[in-house]
Coordinates of C-alpha atoms and ligand atoms in Angstrom, one line a residue:
M107 CA 39.4 0.7 -15.0
L108 CA 36.2 -0.5 -16.3
T109 CA 33.4 -1.3 -14.1
R110 CA 30.4 -3.5 -14.6
I111 CA 27.5 -3.7 -12.6
A112 CA 25.7 -6.8 -13.7
N113 CA 22.1 -7.6 -13.8
G114 CA 20.1 -5.4 -12.0
R115 CA 17.1 -4.1 -12.4
V116 CA 18.1 -0.5 -13.7
I117 CA 15.5 2.4 -12.8
D118 CA 16.6 4.9 -14.8
P119 CA 13.5 7.5 -15.5
A120 CA 15.2 10.3 -16.8
H121 CA 16.0 7.9 -20.1
G122 CA 12.7 5.6 -19.6
R123 CA 14.6 2.8 -18.6
D124 CA 13.3 0.3 -16.4
G125 CA 14.6 -3.6 -16.6
V126 CA 17.1 -5.8 -15.9
G127 CA 20.5 -4.7 -17.4
D128 CA 24.1 -3.7 -16.7
V129 CA 25.5 -0.4 -16.2
W130 CA 29.1 0.5 -17.2
M131 CA 31.9 2.7 -15.5
R132 CA 34.7 3.9 -16.4
D133 CA 37.3 7.1 -15.1
G134 CA 34.3 8.0 -13.1
R135 CA 31.6 8.4 -15.6
I136 CA 29.0 6.1 -17.0
V137 CA 29.7 4.3 -20.4
E138 CA 28.0 2.5 -23.1
A139 CA 28.6 -1.1 -22.8
P140 CA 32.0 -1.8 -24.6
P141 CA 31.2 -4.4 -27.0
G142 CA 33.1 -7.5 -26.3
A143 CA 34.9 -5.8 -23.3
R144 CA 35.7 -7.5 -20.2
A145 CA 35.5 -5.6 -16.8
D146 CA 38.3 -5.0 -14.4
A147 CA 35.6 -5.3 -11.7
T148 CA 32.2 -6.6 -11.9
Y149 CA 29.3 -6.4 -9.1
D150 CA 26.6 -8.4 -9.4
A151 CA 23.4 -7.0 -8.9
T152 CA 21.0 -9.6 -9.3
G153 CA 17.9 -9.4 -8.1
K154 CA 18.4 -6.0 -6.6
I155 CA 17.6 -2.2 -7.5
V156 CA 20.1 0.3 -9.5
M157 CA 19.5 3.9 -9.6
A158 CA 21.4 7.0 -10.1
G159 CA 23.1 8.6 -6.7
A160 CA 20.4 10.6 -4.6
I161 CA 20.0 14.2 -4.8
D162 CA 19.0 16.3 -2.1
I163 CA 17.8 19.6 -2.9
H164 CA 17.0 21.5 0.1
S165 CA 19.1 20.3 3.3
H166 CA 20.5 22.6 6.0
I167 CA 23.7 20.6 6.4
A168 CA 26.3 23.3 7.3
G169 CA 27.0 27.3 8.0
W170 CA 26.7 29.6 11.0
N171 CA 22.9 28.2 11.7
V172 CA 23.9 25.1 12.0
N173 CA 26.6 25.7 14.3
T174 CA 24.9 28.2 16.5
A175 CA 22.2 24.4 16.5
R176 CA 25.4 22.5 17.7
L177 CA 26.3 25.1 20.5
L178 CA 22.4 25.7 21.6
L179 CA 22.3 21.7 22.1
P180 CA 25.4 20.2 22.8
E181 CA 23.6 17.6 25.0
Q182 CA 21.9 16.4 21.4
H183 CA 25.1 15.7 19.3
R184 CA 28.2 14.8 21.5
A185 CA 31.6 13.8 20.3
A186 CA 30.8 10.3 18.0
T187 CA 32.6 8.1 20.5
A188 CA 29.8 8.9 23.5
R189 CA 27.2 9.5 21.2
P190 CA 23.6 8.4 23.2
A191 CA 21.9 6.0 20.9
T192 CA 18.1 7.3 22.2
T193 CA 18.3 10.8 21.1
P194 CA 17.0 11.4 17.4
L195 CA 19.7 14.0 16.7
A196 CA 22.2 11.6 17.6
N197 CA 20.9 9.2 15.1
A198 CA 20.7 11.5 12.8
G199 CA 24.7 11.9 13.6
W200 CA 24.8 15.4 13.0
S201 CA 28.3 16.3 13.3
T202 CA 29.9 17.2 9.7
F203 CA 31.6 14.3 9.2
Q204 CA 28.8 11.8 9.8
T205 CA 26.8 13.9 7.4
G206 CA 28.5 12.7 4.6
C207 CA 28.3 9.1 5.8
L208 CA 24.7 8.9 6.7
Y209 CA 24.0 10.5 3.2
A210 CA 26.2 8.0 1.3
A211 CA 24.9 5.1 3.2
M212 CA 21.1 5.8 1.8
G213 CA 22.7 6.4 -1.7
F214 CA 22.6 10.2 -1.6
T215 CA 25.5 11.3 -3.4
T216 CA 24.7 15.1 -3.8
V217 CA 23.1 17.1 -1.4
V218 CA 22.3 21.3 -1.7
E219 CA 22.9 23.3 1.6
P220 CA 19.5 26.3 0.8
A221 CA 20.6 29.0 3.3
V222 CA 23.8 30.6 3.2
S223 CA 23.9 33.8 3.7
P224 CA 26.9 36.0 1.3
H225 CA 28.9 37.2 4.4
Y226 CA 29.0 33.6 5.6
A227 CA 30.0 31.9 2.5
L228 CA 33.2 31.4 3.1
H229 CA 32.9 29.5 6.4
A230 CA 29.8 27.1 4.8
H231 CA 32.0 25.7 2.4
L232 CA 35.3 25.7 4.5
E233 CA 32.9 23.5 6.3
L234 CA 31.5 21.9 3.4
A235 CA 34.5 20.7 2.1
D236 CA 34.8 18.6 5.2
I237 CA 32.0 16.9 4.6
P238 CA 33.0 13.5 3.2
I239 CA 31.7 11.4 0.1
I240 CA 29.3 13.5 -1.3
D241 CA 29.2 16.3 -3.7
K242 CA 27.5 19.9 -2.8
A243 CA 26.4 22.9 -3.5
T244 CA 24.8 26.0 -1.7
L245 CA 21.9 28.8 -2.1
V246 CA 22.7 31.9 -1.5
I247 CA 20.0 34.2 0.4
L248 CA 19.1 37.5 -1.4
G249 CA 16.1 39.7 -0.2
N250 CA 16.4 41.1 2.9
D251 CA 19.6 42.7 2.8
D252 CA 20.5 46.3 2.6
Y253 CA 21.5 46.9 -1.1
L254 CA 19.0 45.1 -3.0
L255 CA 16.2 46.8 -1.1
G256 CA 18.1 50.1 -1.7
L257 CA 17.8 49.2 -5.2
L258 CA 14.1 48.8 -5.9
H259 CA 13.4 51.5 -3.6
G260 CA 15.4 53.9 -5.5
N261 CA 13.3 52.2 -8.6
E262 CA 16.8 51.2 -10.3
S263 CA 16.6 49.4 -13.6
E264 CA 16.2 45.5 -14.0
A265 CA 19.8 45.6 -15.2
A266 CA 21.4 46.7 -12.0
I267 CA 19.4 44.2 -10.1
E268 CA 20.6 41.2 -12.5
D269 CA 24.6 42.4 -12.0
Y270 CA 24.2 42.5 -8.5
V271 CA 22.4 39.1 -8.2
A272 CA 25.3 37.7 -10.3
W273 CA 27.9 39.2 -8.5
T274 CA 26.4 37.6 -5.5
L275 CA 26.3 34.3 -6.8
S276 CA 30.0 34.5 -7.9
M277 CA 31.7 35.8 -5.0
S278 CA 29.7 33.0 -2.7
R279 CA 30.2 30.4 -5.4
S280 CA 26.6 29.3 -5.0
L281 CA 24.4 27.5 -7.5
G282 CA 21.3 29.5 -6.8
I283 CA 19.3 32.3 -5.0
K284 CA 17.1 31.9 -2.3
V285 CA 14.9 34.2 -0.8
V286 CA 13.7 34.1 3.2
N287 CA 10.6 35.7 3.8
A288 CA 10.8 38.5 1.4
G289 CA 11.4 41.3 3.3
G290 CA 10.1 40.3 6.8
A291 CA 13.1 40.0 8.4
A292 CA 14.0 43.9 7.3
A293 CA 10.6 44.8 8.8
F294 CA 11.3 43.0 11.9
K295 CA 14.4 45.3 12.4
E296 CA 11.7 47.9 12.8
N297 CA 9.7 45.8 15.1
V298 CA 6.9 44.6 12.4
R299 CA 5.7 41.5 13.8
A300 CA 3.5 39.8 10.9
F301 CA 4.5 40.2 7.2
S302 CA 2.5 39.0 4.1
F303 CA 3.0 39.1 0.6
D304 CA 2.0 42.4 0.1
D305 CA 3.1 44.0 3.1
V306 CA 5.7 46.6 2.6
V307 CA 8.9 47.4 4.1
P308 CA 8.8 50.4 6.3
S309 CA 12.0 51.8 5.2
Y310 CA 12.4 50.7 1.8
G311 CA 8.7 51.2 1.0
V312 CA 9.0 47.5 -1.1
S313 CA 6.4 44.9 -1.0
S314 CA 7.5 41.0 -0.7
R315 CA 5.6 40.5 -3.7
R316 CA 7.7 43.1 -5.5
I317 CA 11.2 41.3 -3.8
V318 CA 10.1 38.2 -4.9
K319 CA 9.3 39.5 -8.8
A320 CA 12.4 41.1 -8.9
L321 CA 14.7 38.4 -7.6
Q322 CA 13.0 36.0 -10.0
H323 CA 13.2 37.9 -12.8
A324 CA 16.9 38.4 -12.3
V325 CA 17.5 34.7 -11.8
T326 CA 15.8 33.8 -14.8
K327 CA 17.4 36.6 -17.2
L328 CA 20.7 35.5 -16.0
G329 CA 19.9 32.2 -16.9
V330 CA 20.6 30.6 -13.7
P331 CA 19.1 26.8 -14.2
H332 CA 17.9 26.5 -10.8
P333 CA 14.5 28.7 -10.3
L334 CA 14.2 31.2 -7.5
H335 CA 14.1 29.3 -4.5
V336 CA 11.1 30.7 -2.1
H337 CA 10.8 30.4 1.7
C338 CA 7.3 32.2 1.8
N339 CA 5.7 34.5 4.4
N340 CA 3.8 33.1 7.4
L341 CA 5.2 30.0 7.8
G342 CA 3.9 27.7 10.3
L343 CA 0.3 30.0 10.8
S344 CA -3.0 28.5 10.6
G345 CA -4.8 29.7 7.2
N346 CA -1.8 30.3 5.3
F347 CA -2.5 28.5 2.6
E348 CA -3.8 31.7 1.2
T349 CA 0.2 32.8 1.3
A350 CA 1.0 29.8 -0.6
R351 CA -1.7 30.0 -3.2
M352 CA -0.7 34.2 -3.6
T353 CA 2.8 33.2 -3.9
I354 CA 2.0 30.4 -6.5
A355 CA 0.0 32.7 -8.6
A356 CA 2.3 35.2 -8.8
A357 CA 5.2 32.7 -10.3
G358 CA 3.3 34.0 -13.8
D359 CA 4.9 31.8 -16.5
L360 CA 8.6 32.2 -15.3
P361 CA 10.2 29.1 -13.1
L362 CA 9.6 29.3 -9.0
H363 CA 10.3 27.1 -6.8
L364 CA 8.6 26.9 -3.6
A365 CA 10.4 25.5 -0.4
H366 CA 8.7 23.1 2.4
L367 CA 5.5 23.8 1.1
Q368 CA 4.0 21.5 3.9
F369 CA 4.7 24.4 6.6
Y370 CA 2.4 26.2 4.3
S371 CA -0.4 24.7 3.9
Y372 CA -2.6 25.2 6.7
G373 CA -6.4 25.9 7.1
K374 CA -8.5 27.3 9.6
E375 CA -10.9 24.2 10.1
G376 CA -11.8 22.7 13.2
E377 CA -12.6 23.3 16.6
R378 CA -9.0 24.3 17.0
G379 CA -8.7 26.5 13.8
F380 CA -5.8 24.5 12.5
S381 CA -6.5 22.2 9.5
S382 CA -4.7 20.8 6.7
A383 CA -5.5 22.6 3.6
A384 CA -2.9 20.9 1.2
P385 CA -5.4 19.7 -0.9
A386 CA -6.3 23.3 -2.0
V387 CA -2.5 23.9 -2.4
A388 CA -2.3 20.7 -4.6
E389 CA -4.3 21.9 -6.5
A390 CA -3.0 25.4 -7.2
V391 CA 0.5 23.4 -7.6
N392 CA -1.1 21.3 -10.5
A393 CA -2.6 23.9 -12.1
A394 CA 1.0 26.1 -12.1
R395 CA 3.1 24.5 -14.8
S396 CA 6.0 26.8 -14.1
V397 CA 5.7 25.9 -10.1
T398 CA 8.1 23.4 -8.8
I399 CA 7.7 22.4 -5.1
D400 CA 9.5 20.7 -1.8
V401 CA 7.5 19.3 0.8
G402 CA 9.2 19.8 4.2
Q403 CA 7.6 16.3 5.4
V404 CA 7.2 16.4 9.5
M405 CA 8.0 13.2 11.3
F406 CA 7.9 12.4 14.9
G407 CA 10.6 13.0 17.2
Q408 CA 12.8 15.5 18.9
T409 CA 14.3 18.0 16.5
V410 CA 15.8 21.5 15.9
T411 CA 14.7 24.6 13.7
I412 CA 17.3 26.4 12.0
S413 CA 16.3 28.9 9.9
A414 CA 17.2 32.3 8.4
D415 CA 13.4 33.7 8.8
V416 CA 14.2 35.6 12.0
L417 CA 10.3 37.2 12.6
R418 CA 9.4 34.0 12.3
Q419 CA 11.9 32.3 14.8
F420 CA 11.1 35.4 17.1
N421 CA 7.7 34.5 17.1
A422 CA 7.9 30.8 17.6
R423 CA 10.8 31.0 20.4
N424 CA 7.9 30.2 23.2
Q425 CA 7.2 26.7 22.0
A426 CA 11.2 25.5 22.4
S427 CA 11.6 22.1 23.6
P428 CA 13.6 22.1 25.5
K429 CA 13.4 25.6 26.9
K430 CA 15.9 27.4 25.2
S431 CA 16.6 29.2 22.0
V432 CA 18.6 31.6 19.8
I433 CA 17.7 34.6 17.7
L434 CA 20.0 36.7 16.0
D435 CA 18.9 39.8 14.6
G436 CA 21.3 41.5 12.7
D437 CA 22.7 41.7 8.9
A438 CA 20.2 41.0 6.4
N439 CA 17.9 37.9 7.3
G440 CA 19.7 37.4 10.9
A441 CA 18.4 33.7 12.3
G442 CA 16.6 31.7 14.8
I443 CA 17.2 28.5 16.3
V444 CA 14.4 26.7 18.0
P445 CA 14.7 23.5 19.4
Y446 CA 11.4 21.6 18.9
N447 CA 9.6 17.9 19.6
Y448 CA 7.3 16.7 16.6
R449 CA 5.1 14.4 18.6
R450 CA 2.9 11.8 17.3
S451 CA 0.1 12.1 20.2
D452 CA -0.1 15.7 19.7
F453 CA -2.8 17.4 17.7
Y454 CA -1.0 19.8 15.6
N455 CA 1.8 17.4 14.8
A456 CA 0.0 15.1 13.5
V457 CA -2.2 17.4 11.3
Q458 CA 1.4 18.7 9.8
W459 CA 2.8 15.4 9.4
A460 CA 0.0 14.3 7.5
T461 CA -0.3 17.7 5.5
G462 CA 3.4 16.7 4.1
L463 CA 2.2 13.4 3.0
E464 CA -1.4 15.0 1.2
L465 CA 1.0 17.4 -1.0
F466 CA 3.2 14.5 -2.2
L467 CA 0.1 12.4 -3.2
L468 CA -1.7 14.9 -4.3
I469 CA 0.7 17.0 -6.4
E470 CA 0.2 14.4 -9.8
D471 CA 3.4 15.0 -11.5
S472 CA 6.4 13.7 -9.2
S473 CA 8.9 15.4 -11.3
R474 CA 7.5 18.7 -9.9
V475 CA 7.6 17.4 -6.1
F476 CA 10.6 17.3 -4.7
F477 CA 11.6 15.2 -1.3
T478 CA 12.5 17.2 1.7
T479 CA 11.8 17.4 5.4
D480 CA 14.0 20.4 5.8
H481 CA 16.5 18.9 7.4
P482 CA 16.4 19.5 9.9
N483 CA 13.4 21.5 10.2
G484 CA 10.6 18.9 9.7
A485 CA 13.0 15.5 10.8
P486 CA 16.6 14.7 10.4
F487 CA 17.6 13.6 7.1
T488 CA 17.9 10.2 8.4
T489 CA 14.2 9.6 8.3
Y490 CA 14.2 9.6 4.6
P491 CA 13.7 5.9 4.6
E492 CA 10.7 5.6 6.4
I493 CA 9.0 8.3 4.4
F494 CA 9.8 6.7 1.2
A495 CA 7.8 4.0 3.0
L496 CA 5.0 5.4 3.7
L497 CA 4.5 7.1 0.2
M498 CA 5.0 3.6 -1.4
S499 CA 2.0 1.9 1.0
R500 CA -1.4 2.6 2.0
D501 CA -1.6 0.3 4.7
L502 CA 1.9 1.6 6.1
R503 CA 0.0 5.0 6.2
A504 CA -3.6 3.6 7.8
Q505 CA -1.3 2.3 10.7
W506 CA 0.5 5.2 11.3
L507 CA -2.8 7.3 11.2
A508 CA -4.1 4.7 13.5
Q509 CA -1.7 6.3 16.2
V510 CA -2.6 9.7 15.7
P511 CA -5.3 11.7 17.7
P512 CA -8.5 10.8 15.3
E513 CA -9.5 14.6 15.7
A514 CA -6.1 14.9 13.4
A515 CA -7.1 12.3 11.1
K516 CA -10.5 14.0 10.7
L517 CA -9.0 17.3 9.1
T518 CA -6.8 15.7 6.3
T519 CA -7.6 13.7 3.5
L520 CA -5.0 11.4 3.7
P521 CA -7.0 8.1 4.9
S522 CA -8.8 8.6 1.5
I523 CA -5.6 8.8 -0.6
A524 CA -5.0 5.2 -2.3
R525 CA -2.2 6.4 -4.3
E526 CA 1.2 4.4 -3.8
Y527 CA 4.6 5.9 -5.1
S528 CA 6.6 3.5 -7.5
L529 CA 10.3 2.7 -7.4
P530 CA 10.3 4.8 -10.8
E531 CA 8.5 7.5 -9.3
I532 CA 10.7 7.3 -6.2
A533 CA 13.8 7.5 -8.5
A534 CA 12.2 10.6 -10.4
M535 CA 11.6 12.1 -7.3
T536 CA 15.2 11.7 -5.7
R537 CA 17.3 11.7 -9.1
A538 CA 16.1 12.7 -12.7
A539 CA 13.9 15.5 -11.3
P540 CA 16.2 17.3 -8.7
A541 CA 19.6 17.0 -11.1
K542 CA 16.6 18.8 -13.7
L543 CA 15.7 21.2 -11.5
L544 CA 19.8 22.4 -10.4
G545 CA 20.7 22.2 -13.9
L546 CA 23.1 19.5 -12.7
Y547 CA 22.7 17.5 -16.0
D548 CA 25.9 15.2 -15.4
R549 CA 23.6 13.4 -12.5
G550 CA 20.6 11.9 -11.7
H551 CA 20.3 9.6 -14.5
L552 CA 22.7 6.4 -15.9
A553 CA 23.2 7.3 -19.3
A554 CA 27.1 7.1 -21.0
G555 CA 28.3 10.5 -19.7
A556 CA 27.0 11.0 -16.6
V557 CA 28.6 11.1 -13.2
A558 CA 29.1 7.2 -12.0
D559 CA 27.1 8.2 -8.8
V560 CA 25.1 4.5 -8.5
A561 CA 23.3 3.5 -5.9
V562 CA 22.4 -0.7 -5.7
Y563 CA 19.6 -1.7 -2.9
E564 CA 18.2 -4.9 -1.9
N565 CA 14.7 -5.0 -3.4
D566 CA 14.0 -5.5 0.2
P567 CA 9.9 -5.5 0.6
D568 CA 10.2 -3.3 3.8
R569 CA 11.3 -0.1 1.7
A570 CA 12.4 1.9 4.7
K571 CA 14.8 -0.6 5.4
M572 CA 16.0 -1.4 1.9
F573 CA 16.5 2.7 1.2
R574 CA 18.3 3.0 4.7
S575 CA 21.1 0.9 3.7
A576 CA 22.2 0.6 0.3
A577 CA 23.9 -2.6 -0.8
L578 CA 26.3 -0.8 -3.2
V579 CA 27.1 2.9 -3.7
F580 CA 29.7 4.6 -6.1
K581 CA 30.5 8.0 -6.4
D582 CA 32.6 9.1 -9.1
G583 CA 32.6 5.4 -10.0
D584 CA 34.6 4.7 -6.8
L585 CA 32.9 2.6 -4.1
V586 CA 32.1 4.3 -1.3
V587 CA 29.5 2.1 1.0
R588 CA 29.0 -1.6 1.2
D589 CA 26.1 -3.0 2.7
G590 CA 24.8 0.0 4.2
K591 CA 28.7 0.5 5.8
V592 CA 31.3 3.6 4.5
T593 CA 33.9 1.5 2.6
H594 CA 36.1 4.5 1.5
Y595 CA 36.2 7.8 2.5
R596 CA 36.8 10.6 -0.8
F597 CA 35.4 14.3 -0.8
G598 CA 33.1 16.0 -3.4
R599 CA 33.3 19.1 -4.8
A600 CA 31.0 22.4 -4.5
L601 CA 29.1 22.6 -7.7
D602 CA 28.5 26.6 -8.6
V603 CA 27.1 29.0 -11.4
R604 CA 28.8 32.2 -12.3
P605 CA 26.2 33.9 -14.7
E606 CA 28.6 36.9 -16.7
R607 CA 27.4 40.3 -15.0
D608 CA 28.9 43.8 -16.5
R609 CA 31.9 44.7 -14.2
A610 CA 30.9 47.7 -13.5
I611 CA 29.0 46.3 -10.1
D612 CA 32.4 44.9 -8.8
R613 CA 33.3 48.8 -8.3
R614 CA 29.7 49.8 -7.0
M615 CA 30.1 46.3 -4.4
K616 CA 33.5 47.6 -3.4
A617 CA 32.4 51.3 -2.8
Y618 CA 29.4 50.1 -1.0
Y619 CA 30.9 47.8 1.4
Q620 CA 33.4 50.6 2.3
D621 CA 30.7 53.1 2.9
R622 CA 28.8 50.8 4.7
Y623 CA 30.7 48.7 6.7
G624 CA 34.1 50.2 6.5
L625 CA 35.0 46.8 5.2
S626 CA 36.6 45.2 1.8
D627 CA 34.5 43.3 -0.4
E628 CA 37.3 41.0 -0.3
F629 CA 35.8 39.1 2.8
V630 CA 32.4 38.2 0.6
K631 CA 34.8 36.4 -1.6
V632 CA 35.1 32.7 -1.4
P633 CA 38.3 31.9 -2.6
E634 CA 38.9 28.9 -4.9
H635 CA 41.3 27.2 -2.3
A636 CA 38.4 26.9 -0.2
I637 CA 36.2 24.8 -2.6
G638 CA 37.3 21.3 -1.7
R639 CA 39.6 19.6 0.3
P640 CA 43.3 19.8 -1.2
E641 CA 44.8 17.6 1.1
P642 CA 44.7 13.9 2.0
F643 CA 42.0 13.3 4.7
Q644 CA 43.3 10.9 7.3
E645 CA 40.7 8.3 7.5
V646 CA 38.3 8.2 10.2
P647 CA 35.5 5.4 10.8
C648 CA 32.1 6.7 10.7
A649 CA 30.9 5.7 14.4
S650 CA 27.4 4.0 13.4
Ligands
ZN733 ZN1 15.0 25.0 4.5

């Protein structure tokens, strides 16, 4: 079947395209305009904006942390039929099924769940397979696990670490490696409550820096396209911009991705000793060509923080709102689930909100700054349209700034920043650049051969409205959304990498799991049948 999206303004920064024209699709792929051919189906996009489907590189949408949050906060997300309209998490529609529908309605077609423990990878994949429409991928967490720390403690070879990283990626069917507070969670088991980049995990004698560098080298050497994805130490603490700058400096010439950098861009200025240090952090990012970052924008409202940074979550448990939390220590990273309400009238929350926007606006290269709220940690992903609007309008930012505490506004440079994102910059940040960062070269653009993931938007001056509800969305060439409503359900797949390894590691891991856990190594293996949904899905409407 040959499909034509006709006469839209096609914005495809990967190929420098921005002009009125057509996009053609056949058998799930973008194709060149066939000379003289008549389309089997034509969609008129006159006056509309046409982009590739968007890609979210960091959004917690599946796995044991997400489900623990659901168990902790039943009042925030009842069954779809009884969903309260007023609570933000209800609006976020945080069920697995709604996750896919809501992403698709905004024109997102690929989403990465960035924090899967190797031992829970099977469950995360089974759950991801139940999310309709979008394609998915996972990042698997290493860096607080006994095996890696043991290799470093024993001064084992780089090759041994590479084999272990490759084995982990293959067993867990992941697209990349993430490290969360490298060494911090391991140190926490020994009652350490503060852990910085050059601190050492007591029992292993290994510093956070050494763990990050070892993993960065291994990921690079194995040829994994996505750089090591780093959740730094000292998340959320005033003065932590020094940690961010130290980590950026440690990247050297090798690729490194820093996640939700907003949470590491705080200074100690002002009466309360808490300020935005985004300009200093942005300057460091601008100068470090091998470093990419995502923002982790904060937006106001109720949410829940879910993180494998158990040390940080333990320290933050007293700020829980409502007053309940789950801290799970245990295997490797553990996890912490702490509900939180970001308030517009709160000094600290207002500084956090402004700090994220400063990073977006002060990092010059829109292909090195990625769009995230660290869903749901900074805000639910359903707030993305409002953030696009804020990035695109200085006036809108001024209106919001007028509503936050004046002493907070004074401690950021946001009021002085004139930059406004253009539509091609939004497209670069949410399409072209993430595809490249993840090594998913068949998407994020609209050239022949790409997966036919296409989003068509009304060119509405209300940018939030425009991005909230795409006019048309195609997934693999299938029309799945019309006027912001899902019209057709289908199921995507999980994307992964499986680098080569010396098979001797398989025997070593078998022995390790037997010795250490008394378990077969099979339990960490995600079988092929867990990827994707084989059976037809009975259609259930996405409740809005
Ligand atoms: Zn995260």
